[in-house]
Short mmCIF file of C-alpha atoms (C1' of nucleotides) in Angstrom, two decimals:
data_model
loop_
_atom_site.label_atom_id
_atom_site.label_comp_id
_atom_site.label_asym_id
_atom_site.label_seq_id
_atom_site.Cartn_x
_atom_site.Cartn_y
_atom_site.Cartn_z
CA UNK A 1 8.39 0.85 35.71
CA UNK A 2 9.32 4.15 34.69
CA UNK A 3 8.30 3.28 31.29
CA UNK A 4 7.04 6.62 30.40
CA UNK A 5 10.04 8.20 31.25
CA UNK A 6 12.48 5.50 29.24
CA UNK A 7 10.29 6.65 26.31
CA UNK A 8 11.23 10.20 26.42
CA UNK A 9 14.87 9.32 27.35
CA UNK A 10 14.86 7.39 23.90
CA UNK A 11 13.04 10.30 21.99
CA UNK A 12 15.94 12.26 23.08
CA UNK A 13 18.59 9.58 22.12
CA UNK A 14 17.00 9.23 18.71
CA UNK A 15 16.99 12.88 18.43
CA UNK A 16 20.77 13.53 19.81
CA UNK A 17 21.66 10.63 17.40
CA UNK A 18 20.15 12.30 14.16
CA UNK A 19 21.65 15.65 14.96
CA UNK A 20 25.52 14.87 16.23
CA UNK A 21 25.27 12.36 12.76
CA UNK A 22 24.18 15.48 10.56
CA UNK A 23 26.43 18.03 11.67
CA UNK A 24 28.61 16.44 14.49
CA UNK A 25 28.96 16.95 18.05
CA UNK A 26 30.32 20.50 18.52
CA UNK A 27 27.60 22.12 15.89
CA UNK A 28 24.72 20.64 17.48
CA UNK A 29 23.34 22.20 20.62
CA UNK A 30 21.28 21.08 23.52
CA UNK A 31 18.25 23.28 22.69
CA UNK A 32 18.32 21.73 18.92
CA UNK A 33 18.31 18.22 20.45
CA UNK A 34 15.56 19.04 22.89
CA UNK A 35 13.22 20.49 20.27
CA UNK A 36 13.39 17.78 17.93
CA UNK A 37 12.79 15.27 21.05
CA UNK A 38 9.80 17.49 21.82
CA UNK A 39 10.58 18.07 25.23
CA UNK A 40 12.07 21.09 27.46
CA UNK A 41 15.81 21.79 27.36
CA UNK A 42 16.25 21.02 31.29
CA UNK A 43 15.16 17.54 30.92
CA UNK A 44 18.31 16.85 29.08
CA UNK A 45 20.26 17.28 32.59
CA UNK A 46 17.78 15.24 34.27
CA UNK A 47 18.09 12.23 31.88
CA UNK A 48 21.82 12.86 31.38
CA UNK A 49 24.60 14.55 33.32
CA UNK A 50 25.88 16.77 30.66
CA UNK A 51 26.29 16.89 26.31
CA UNK A 52 29.32 15.07 26.65
CA UNK A 53 27.53 12.41 28.49
CA UNK A 54 24.54 12.20 26.20
CA UNK A 55 27.03 11.85 23.25
CA UNK A 56 28.29 8.49 24.82
CA UNK A 57 24.98 6.94 25.59
CA UNK A 58 24.19 7.40 21.75
CA UNK A 59 27.62 5.55 21.25
CA UNK A 60 26.74 3.05 23.65
CA UNK A 61 23.20 2.35 23.03
CA UNK A 62 23.66 0.75 19.78
CA UNK A 63 27.26 -0.33 19.82
CA UNK A 64 26.04 -3.34 22.59
CA UNK A 65 23.60 -4.48 20.24
CA UNK A 66 26.08 -4.43 16.96
CA UNK A 67 28.66 -5.88 18.58
CA UNK A 68 26.37 -8.93 19.82
CA UNK A 69 24.99 -9.49 16.10
CA UNK A 70 27.91 -9.21 14.82
CA UNK A 71 29.69 -11.92 17.33
CA UNK A 72 26.74 -14.16 16.29
CA UNK A 73 27.50 -13.85 12.82
CA UNK A 74 31.35 -14.59 13.23
CA UNK A 75 30.29 -17.58 15.49
CA UNK A 76 27.85 -19.08 12.71
CA UNK A 77 30.58 -18.79 10.13
CA UNK A 78 33.06 -20.59 12.39
CA UNK A 79 30.67 -23.01 13.18
CA UNK A 80 29.53 -24.09 9.35
CA UNK A 81 33.60 -24.88 9.25
CA UNK A 82 33.93 -27.50 12.37
CA UNK A 83 37.11 -28.77 10.54
CA UNK A 84 38.54 -26.22 7.84
CA UNK A 85 38.99 -22.86 8.18
CA UNK A 86 36.37 -19.92 6.59
CA UNK A 87 37.75 -17.93 3.95
CA UNK A 88 38.66 -14.28 4.43
CA UNK A 89 35.50 -13.29 2.38
CA UNK A 90 33.20 -15.09 4.84
CA UNK A 91 34.78 -13.53 7.72
CA UNK A 92 34.82 -10.39 6.54
CA UNK A 93 30.77 -10.99 5.30
CA UNK A 94 30.37 -11.71 8.82
CA UNK A 95 31.71 -8.03 9.63
CA UNK A 96 29.50 -6.39 7.08
CA UNK A 97 26.28 -8.24 6.64
CA UNK A 98 25.18 -7.54 10.11
CA UNK A 99 25.38 -3.95 9.25
CA UNK A 100 23.21 -4.46 6.08
CA UNK A 101 20.76 -6.22 7.88
CA UNK A 102 20.32 -3.88 10.77
CA UNK A 103 20.00 -1.11 7.96
CA UNK A 104 17.18 -3.29 6.38
CA UNK A 105 15.38 -3.45 9.37
CA UNK A 106 15.29 0.19 10.42
CA UNK A 107 17.45 2.06 7.99
CA UNK A 108 16.79 5.82 9.67
CA UNK A 109 18.30 4.74 13.36
CA UNK A 110 21.20 2.90 12.02
CA UNK A 111 22.06 4.78 9.08
CA UNK A 112 22.18 7.86 11.57
CA UNK A 113 24.52 5.87 13.83
CA UNK A 114 26.67 4.46 10.92
CA UNK A 115 27.32 8.33 10.08
CA UNK A 116 28.22 9.13 13.27
CA UNK A 117 30.36 6.18 13.77
CA UNK A 118 32.48 7.34 10.75
CA UNK A 119 32.96 10.80 11.97
CA UNK A 120 34.22 9.21 15.33
CA UNK A 121 36.52 6.96 13.53
CA UNK A 122 37.89 9.52 11.35
CA UNK A 123 38.72 12.29 14.15
CA UNK A 124 41.88 12.38 15.59
CA UNK A 125 40.41 13.56 19.11
CA UNK A 126 38.10 10.59 19.48
CA UNK A 127 38.83 7.79 16.79
CA UNK A 128 41.63 6.48 18.81
CA UNK A 129 40.07 6.25 21.98
CA UNK A 130 36.08 6.09 21.43
CA UNK A 131 36.44 3.28 18.77
CA UNK A 132 38.78 1.20 20.70
CA UNK A 133 36.26 1.35 23.84
CA UNK A 134 33.32 0.58 21.95
CA UNK A 135 34.16 -2.08 19.36
CA UNK A 136 38.22 -3.49 20.31
CA UNK A 137 36.80 -6.69 21.71
CA UNK A 138 34.76 -7.64 18.79
CA UNK A 139 37.44 -6.33 16.53
CA UNK A 140 39.89 -8.57 18.09
CA UNK A 141 37.88 -11.66 17.75
CA UNK A 142 37.30 -10.94 13.93
CA UNK A 143 41.37 -10.40 13.86
CA UNK A 144 41.64 -13.58 15.29
CA UNK A 145 39.43 -15.14 12.90
CA UNK A 146 41.54 -13.75 9.86
CA UNK A 147 44.54 -15.32 11.50
CA UNK A 148 43.85 -18.33 11.46
CA UNK A 149 42.63 -18.11 7.67
CA UNK A 150 45.66 -16.60 7.07
CA UNK A 151 47.96 -18.70 8.83
CA UNK A 152 51.59 -17.68 7.23
CA UNK A 153 50.65 -13.78 7.51
CA UNK A 154 52.35 -11.48 9.50
CA UNK A 155 50.63 -9.73 12.38
CA UNK A 156 51.31 -5.89 10.81
CA UNK A 157 50.13 -7.17 7.24
CA UNK A 158 46.62 -8.16 9.07
CA UNK A 159 46.48 -5.18 11.30
CA UNK A 160 47.15 -2.54 8.57
CA UNK A 161 44.52 -4.44 6.00
CA UNK A 162 41.94 -4.48 8.83
CA UNK A 163 43.07 -0.39 9.01
CA UNK A 164 42.13 0.27 5.45
CA UNK A 165 39.00 -2.31 5.95
CA UNK A 166 37.99 -0.05 8.66
CA UNK A 167 38.36 3.31 6.60
CA UNK A 168 36.40 1.84 3.64
CA UNK A 169 33.52 0.33 5.57
CA UNK A 170 33.06 3.40 7.60
CA UNK A 171 33.08 5.73 4.79
CA UNK A 172 31.04 3.64 2.85
CA UNK A 173 28.16 3.09 5.37
CA UNK A 174 28.21 7.03 6.20
CA UNK A 175 26.28 7.66 3.02
CA UNK A 176 27.50 11.26 2.46
CA UNK A 177 26.80 11.49 -1.14
CA UNK A 178 30.02 11.99 -2.24
CA UNK A 179 30.17 8.92 -4.60
CA UNK A 180 26.60 9.98 -5.99
CA UNK A 181 28.22 13.02 -7.06
CA UNK A 182 31.31 11.75 -8.28
CA UNK A 183 29.80 8.79 -10.50
CA UNK A 184 27.21 11.29 -11.94
CA UNK A 185 24.25 9.21 -10.61
CA UNK A 186 25.77 5.95 -11.80
CA UNK A 187 26.13 4.43 -7.84
CA UNK A 188 24.25 5.57 -4.99
CA UNK A 189 25.65 5.63 -1.77
CA UNK A 190 22.41 4.34 -0.27
CA UNK A 191 22.68 1.21 -2.36
CA UNK A 192 23.08 -1.67 0.00
CA UNK A 193 22.67 -4.43 -2.50
CA UNK A 194 25.75 -2.66 -4.34
CA UNK A 195 27.68 -2.56 -1.15
CA UNK A 196 26.68 -6.28 -0.11
CA UNK A 197 28.16 -7.48 -3.69
CA UNK A 198 31.13 -5.49 -3.68
CA UNK A 199 32.58 -4.65 -0.32
CA UNK A 200 33.71 -8.08 1.08
CA UNK A 201 35.20 -9.13 -2.01
CA UNK A 202 37.18 -6.19 -2.73
CA UNK A 203 38.67 -6.30 0.91
CA UNK A 204 39.13 -9.78 1.05
CA UNK A 205 41.25 -9.52 -2.40
CA UNK A 206 43.28 -6.68 -0.31
CA UNK A 207 44.09 -9.13 2.91
CA UNK A 208 44.93 -11.98 0.70
CA UNK A 209 46.94 -10.19 -1.69
CA UNK A 210 49.16 -8.41 1.44
CA UNK A 211 49.47 -11.61 2.88
CA UNK A 212 50.52 -13.39 -0.28
CA UNK A 213 54.72 -14.43 0.32
CA UNK A 214 55.37 -12.84 -2.76
CA UNK A 215 57.92 -9.83 -3.11
CA UNK A 216 58.54 -9.38 0.85
CA UNK A 217 61.83 -11.10 2.13
CA UNK B 1 54.62 43.33 -1.65
CA UNK B 2 52.31 42.90 1.19
CA UNK B 3 54.95 40.06 1.86
CA UNK B 4 54.26 40.93 5.76
CA UNK B 5 50.71 41.05 5.69
CA UNK B 6 50.80 37.80 3.51
CA UNK B 7 52.88 36.12 6.52
CA UNK B 8 50.45 37.09 9.23
CA UNK B 9 47.57 35.28 6.54
CA UNK B 10 49.66 32.32 6.57
CA UNK B 11 49.75 32.30 10.40
CA UNK B 12 46.16 32.39 10.38
CA UNK B 13 45.73 29.65 8.03
CA UNK B 14 48.45 27.60 9.97
CA UNK B 15 46.80 27.96 13.36
CA UNK B 16 43.34 27.42 11.82
CA UNK B 17 44.32 24.33 9.88
CA UNK B 18 46.02 22.72 13.16
CA UNK B 19 43.04 23.50 15.16
CA UNK B 20 40.11 22.25 12.61
CA UNK B 21 42.38 19.27 12.16
CA UNK B 22 42.52 18.53 15.87
CA UNK B 23 38.97 19.24 16.95
CA UNK B 24 36.69 20.07 13.72
CA UNK B 25 35.28 23.00 12.25
CA UNK B 26 32.60 23.85 15.09
CA UNK B 27 34.51 23.15 18.07
CA UNK B 28 36.86 25.85 17.40
CA UNK B 29 36.74 29.64 17.73
CA UNK B 30 38.28 32.19 16.18
CA UNK B 31 39.63 33.64 19.48
CA UNK B 32 41.38 29.92 19.82
CA UNK B 33 42.92 30.25 16.20
CA UNK B 34 44.07 33.86 16.73
CA UNK B 35 45.64 33.14 20.11
CA UNK B 36 47.77 30.36 18.25
CA UNK B 37 48.54 32.52 15.32
CA UNK B 38 49.97 35.24 17.64
CA UNK B 39 47.36 38.09 16.55
CA UNK B 40 44.50 40.05 17.66
CA UNK B 41 41.05 38.50 17.07
CA UNK B 42 39.75 41.11 14.90
CA UNK B 43 42.65 40.43 12.15
CA UNK B 44 41.02 37.52 11.34
CA UNK B 45 38.18 39.39 10.02
CA UNK B 46 40.68 41.67 8.15
CA UNK B 47 41.97 38.68 6.22
CA UNK B 48 39.24 36.53 5.80
CA UNK B 49 35.08 37.57 5.49
CA UNK B 50 34.02 35.12 8.01
CA UNK B 51 35.03 31.89 9.95
CA UNK B 52 33.74 29.91 7.35
CA UNK B 53 35.71 31.77 4.97
CA UNK B 54 38.46 30.81 6.48
CA UNK B 55 37.75 27.39 6.60
CA UNK B 56 37.44 27.27 3.14
CA UNK B 57 40.93 29.08 2.75
CA UNK B 58 42.50 26.50 4.81
CA UNK B 59 40.90 23.95 2.67
CA UNK B 60 41.93 25.70 -0.68
CA UNK B 61 45.20 26.50 -0.12
CA UNK B 62 46.95 22.98 0.07
CA UNK B 63 44.13 21.41 -2.25
CA UNK B 64 45.73 23.05 -5.39
CA UNK B 65 49.14 22.15 -4.91
CA UNK B 66 48.07 18.73 -3.82
CA UNK B 67 46.09 18.31 -7.48
CA UNK B 68 49.00 19.89 -8.94
CA UNK B 69 51.95 17.22 -7.76
CA UNK B 70 49.39 14.25 -7.98
CA UNK B 71 48.18 15.43 -11.68
CA UNK B 72 52.18 15.38 -12.14
CA UNK B 73 52.73 12.10 -11.01
CA UNK B 74 50.14 10.22 -12.82
CA UNK B 75 51.30 12.12 -15.95
CA UNK B 76 54.62 10.50 -15.27
CA UNK B 77 53.40 6.96 -14.92
CA UNK B 78 51.16 7.21 -18.18
CA UNK B 79 54.43 8.93 -19.67
CA UNK B 80 56.42 5.74 -19.06
CA UNK B 81 53.65 3.30 -20.71
CA UNK B 82 53.45 5.13 -24.07
CA UNK B 83 52.12 1.72 -25.81
CA UNK B 84 50.60 -0.35 -23.01
CA UNK B 85 48.56 1.06 -20.23
CA UNK B 86 50.07 1.36 -16.77
CA UNK B 87 48.93 -1.38 -14.13
CA UNK B 88 46.42 -0.74 -11.44
CA UNK B 89 48.82 -0.35 -8.75
CA UNK B 90 50.98 2.05 -10.60
CA UNK B 91 47.98 4.24 -11.10
CA UNK B 92 46.99 3.96 -7.33
CA UNK B 93 50.70 4.56 -6.39
CA UNK B 94 50.72 7.88 -8.41
CA UNK B 95 47.35 8.91 -6.16
CA UNK B 96 49.42 8.23 -2.97
CA UNK B 97 53.06 8.59 -3.44
CA UNK B 98 52.67 12.27 -3.87
CA UNK B 99 51.02 12.57 -0.27
CA UNK B 100 53.74 10.54 1.08
CA UNK B 101 56.24 12.77 -0.36
CA UNK B 102 54.59 16.04 1.03
CA UNK B 103 54.31 14.40 4.22
CA UNK B 104 57.79 13.65 4.48
CA UNK B 105 59.06 17.20 3.23
CA UNK B 106 56.81 18.65 5.91
CA UNK B 107 54.80 16.09 8.29
CA UNK B 108 53.02 18.84 10.45
CA UNK B 109 51.38 21.00 7.86
CA UNK B 110 50.45 18.15 5.85
CA UNK B 111 49.68 15.68 8.59
CA UNK B 112 47.19 18.44 9.67
CA UNK B 113 45.75 18.73 6.49
CA UNK B 114 45.13 15.26 5.66
CA UNK B 115 43.33 15.03 9.46
CA UNK B 116 41.19 17.53 8.30
CA UNK B 117 40.35 15.89 4.61
CA UNK B 118 39.44 12.79 6.36
CA UNK B 119 36.86 14.60 8.68
CA UNK B 120 35.50 16.43 5.66
CA UNK B 121 35.31 13.46 3.33
CA UNK B 122 33.48 11.59 6.40
CA UNK B 123 30.90 14.53 7.10
CA UNK B 124 27.67 14.05 5.29
CA UNK B 125 27.42 17.97 5.88
CA UNK B 126 30.39 18.18 3.46
CA UNK B 127 31.73 15.10 2.51
CA UNK B 128 29.44 15.36 -0.75
CA UNK B 129 29.75 18.97 -1.51
CA UNK B 130 33.28 19.99 -0.45
CA UNK B 131 35.19 16.72 -1.64
CA UNK B 132 33.85 17.29 -4.94
CA UNK B 133 34.37 20.89 -5.22
CA UNK B 134 38.17 20.46 -4.41
CA UNK B 135 39.31 17.31 -5.62
CA UNK B 136 36.83 16.03 -8.16
CA UNK B 137 38.59 17.26 -11.42
CA UNK B 138 41.64 15.26 -10.59
CA UNK B 139 39.92 12.30 -9.39
CA UNK B 140 37.96 11.85 -12.67
CA UNK B 141 41.58 11.78 -14.43
CA UNK B 142 42.49 9.17 -11.95
CA UNK B 143 39.45 6.91 -12.87
CA UNK B 144 39.93 7.88 -16.39
CA UNK B 145 43.41 6.33 -15.95
CA UNK B 146 41.86 3.15 -13.89
CA UNK B 147 39.15 2.40 -16.76
CA UNK B 148 42.14 2.31 -19.30
CA UNK B 149 43.71 -0.01 -17.25
CA UNK B 150 40.76 -2.32 -16.53
CA UNK B 151 39.21 -1.96 -19.96
CA UNK B 152 36.61 -4.93 -19.72
CA UNK B 153 35.41 -3.44 -16.49
CA UNK B 154 31.91 -1.67 -15.55
CA UNK B 155 31.77 1.93 -14.72
CA UNK B 156 30.24 1.08 -11.24
CA UNK B 157 32.54 -1.45 -10.25
CA UNK B 158 35.50 1.27 -10.68
CA UNK B 159 33.37 4.12 -9.00
CA UNK B 160 32.49 1.71 -5.90
CA UNK B 161 36.33 0.39 -5.70
CA UNK B 162 37.69 4.27 -5.84
CA UNK B 163 35.02 5.00 -3.17
CA UNK B 164 36.58 2.15 -1.00
CA UNK B 165 39.85 3.57 -1.93
CA UNK B 166 39.35 6.75 -0.64
CA UNK B 167 37.72 5.75 2.69
CA UNK B 168 40.82 3.40 3.42
CA UNK B 169 42.90 6.36 2.21
CA UNK B 170 41.64 9.32 4.06
CA UNK B 171 41.34 7.33 7.73
CA UNK B 172 45.01 6.12 7.15
CA UNK B 173 46.70 9.44 6.56
CA UNK B 174 44.48 10.88 9.02
CA UNK B 175 46.65 9.23 11.69
CA UNK B 176 43.99 9.04 14.30
CA UNK B 177 45.94 6.50 16.70
CA UNK B 178 43.16 4.05 16.34
CA UNK B 179 45.72 1.57 14.67
CA UNK B 180 48.16 2.03 17.37
CA UNK B 181 45.93 1.08 20.31
CA UNK B 182 44.20 -1.73 18.25
CA UNK B 183 47.22 -3.28 17.45
CA UNK B 184 49.27 -2.49 20.64
CA UNK B 185 51.97 -0.83 19.01
CA UNK B 186 52.79 -3.77 16.48
CA UNK B 187 51.94 -0.96 14.07
CA UNK B 188 52.06 2.82 13.89
CA UNK B 189 49.61 5.05 12.29
CA UNK B 190 52.57 7.41 11.56
CA UNK B 191 54.86 5.09 9.67
CA UNK B 192 54.92 6.16 6.38
CA UNK B 193 56.77 3.56 4.67
CA UNK B 194 54.51 0.92 6.07
CA UNK B 195 51.59 2.61 4.16
CA UNK B 196 53.38 3.22 1.20
CA UNK B 197 54.41 -0.63 1.42
CA UNK B 198 50.55 -2.00 1.31
CA UNK B 199 48.19 0.58 0.47
CA UNK B 200 48.67 0.45 -3.02
CA UNK B 201 48.88 -3.37 -3.33
CA UNK B 202 46.00 -3.78 -1.14
CA UNK B 203 43.81 -1.28 -3.05
CA UNK B 204 44.85 -2.48 -6.39
CA UNK B 205 44.13 -6.33 -5.63
CA UNK B 206 40.53 -5.24 -4.57
CA UNK B 207 39.67 -3.37 -7.76
CA UNK B 208 41.04 -6.05 -9.63
CA UNK B 209 39.31 -8.58 -8.02
CA UNK B 210 35.98 -6.54 -8.48
CA UNK B 211 36.63 -6.00 -11.88
CA UNK B 212 37.43 -9.61 -12.74
CA UNK B 213 34.74 -11.68 -14.99
CA UNK B 214 33.75 -14.23 -12.38
CA UNK B 215 30.63 -14.86 -10.81
CA UNK B 216 28.57 -11.79 -12.21
CA UNK B 217 26.46 -12.46 -15.42
"C1'" DA C 1 58.16 66.58 6.06
"C1'" DG C 2 53.06 65.25 5.02
"C1'" DC C 3 49.98 62.02 3.06
"C1'" DC C 4 47.64 57.87 2.02
"C1'" DT C 5 46.68 53.58 2.22
"C1'" DA C 6 47.43 48.79 4.11
"C1'" DT C 7 47.68 46.51 8.25
"C1'" DT C 8 46.60 45.89 13.20
"C1'" DT C 9 44.52 46.83 17.87
"C1'" DC C 10 40.76 47.91 21.20
"C1'" DA C 11 36.64 48.06 23.03
"C1'" DA C 12 32.49 46.53 22.64
"C1'" DC C 13 27.74 44.73 20.39
"C1'" DG C 14 24.14 41.07 20.36
"C1'" DC C 15 23.39 37.02 21.13
"C1'" DT C 16 23.57 32.14 22.07
"C1'" DG C 17 25.88 28.11 24.41
"C1'" DG C 18 26.13 24.55 28.53
"C1'" DT C 19 23.83 24.16 32.45
"C1'" DT C 20 21.17 24.87 37.37
"C1'" DG C 21 17.69 25.79 40.94
"C1'" DA C 22 13.38 25.85 42.52
"C1'" DA C 23 8.49 25.20 41.23
"C1'" DA C 24 4.66 22.75 39.14
"C1'" DG C 25 2.23 18.23 37.49
"C1'" DA C 26 1.70 13.20 37.26
"C1'" DC C 27 0.67 9.74 39.86
"C1'" DA C 28 0.86 5.17 42.82
"C1'" DA C 29 0.32 4.08 47.89
"C1'" DG C 30 -1.78 4.41 52.42
"C1'" DC D 1 -7.26 13.28 49.97
"C1'" DT D 2 -2.72 13.44 51.37
"C1'" DT D 3 1.91 11.98 51.04
"C1'" DG D 4 6.04 11.00 48.69
"C1'" DT D 5 8.91 10.19 44.60
"C1'" DC D 6 9.41 10.17 39.96
"C1'" DT D 7 9.19 13.40 36.07
"C1'" DT D 8 8.53 17.44 33.66
"C1'" DT D 9 8.78 22.72 32.99
"C1'" DC D 10 10.18 27.69 33.63
"C1'" DA D 11 13.02 31.27 34.21
"C1'" DA D 12 17.50 32.46 34.45
"C1'" DC D 13 23.21 33.08 35.07
"C1'" DC D 14 27.19 33.95 33.32
"C1'" DA D 15 30.86 32.93 29.91
"C1'" DG D 16 32.03 32.67 25.25
"C1'" DC D 17 30.71 33.17 20.70
"C1'" DG D 18 31.30 35.37 16.00
"C1'" DT D 19 31.55 39.91 14.24
"C1'" DT D 20 32.16 44.85 13.89
"C1'" DG D 21 33.41 50.08 14.13
"C1'" DA D 22 36.51 53.17 15.23
"C1'" DA D 23 41.10 54.50 16.49
"C1'" DA D 24 45.99 53.72 16.59
"C1'" DT D 25 50.20 52.40 13.74
"C1'" DA D 26 53.59 51.53 9.75
"C1'" DG D 27 55.82 52.27 5.78
"C1'" DG D 28 56.24 53.72 1.15
"C1'" DC D 29 55.34 57.93 -2.01
"C1'" DT D 30 56.07 62.80 -3.49
#
DNA sequence: AGCCTATTTCAACGCTGGTTGAAAGACAAG
DNA sequence: CTTGTCTTTCAACCAGCGTTGAAATAGGCT
């Protein structure tokens, strides 16, 4: 059992996660990471192949857990509706609530991770490929569920709606402080209860409006 | 008329904009920028104080124009409604349509700019401060207009809704290719007509749902 | 013509980046 | 105690970074 080495490996990942989240991949040096982790620089290259490999490991580590709990939440919602389909808002809540739970459990860690994901999602260099690699299977399951909840809805409307959702979600969970500045303190980015109350409702309304058979021929 | 030097200055800004948009501030070197601009490295430091100053100049250059045309669009919408208030969707369209117009005029340039803004908006390091510095006056005007269109609505609901809008908008205009991958080609990030048809409607529905006096006491 | 200023080039400085090879330490098995 | 493997440290390499000072060029005044 290499439990001691595993622990340092985790410390390295934690340090890298925090720094990458705060300043972005390129702005952070391996030396900074290892200083924060309290270990020698060269040790990074014992546990990981390269800086880039370390970055991938940071992304991977929590992606698996996150996908698992979200899948569970979706299954739970679908299980509650054995005959009818869940509402759009319920499905979206199954997508966002697990995040809120994880943030409640360990805000520090998951907050860093979410801030990092927001940057990746919005990067032309990485957004296309990395988000697809780490999250696509789960997202496709959610889109499947949404399609059932909106049976008369075009495929394109659902994909576009999901894309709007993705942008709103990643920015919101990134907690950049923008909202705090803009609202002069009326709203706080870190107020998870406010997010839980508002985000699923807001987004569900968007889905339903786009999928309503109104103006389009 | 320093028209010749102005032209090189613009070429430097164009090159910097494209590279910063594609790879982020820290990943891009001044040498790369000047190579793309077809000029000597040192010339960057004749026209700008530092790499960071160049970055600010890139952001500033189009921000002013963008704010101006958006303000014009909002004034135009409000002018059309001298007695009643414009609808939420009209106001949001006044926020997004100018972007679509600019992209139609010169896609290359404005696409780079939007991709850059998406990264800034989602960065904890810059999102709070820079977005506030460059866009706040305009955003506050829009929020004012929205407040009039939703007179019974809480301030907090409007700020949160705007925040969701901001995330959806910046990711969408960043055109990262994520949507293309996810939808297996059914939707294309670069399809501006699809955005124009769907985004204002989607977001307006969200605003209206959050501001509807239903469940909240 | 010569001059003056605005612009552009050249060559370099000091420093830090990611990365590595070899040596040292820890520690379990024999 | 010795051996061997896993983990950690030390010291260094070299390419490339942001930045600068001084020299070259260009182009409008007088």
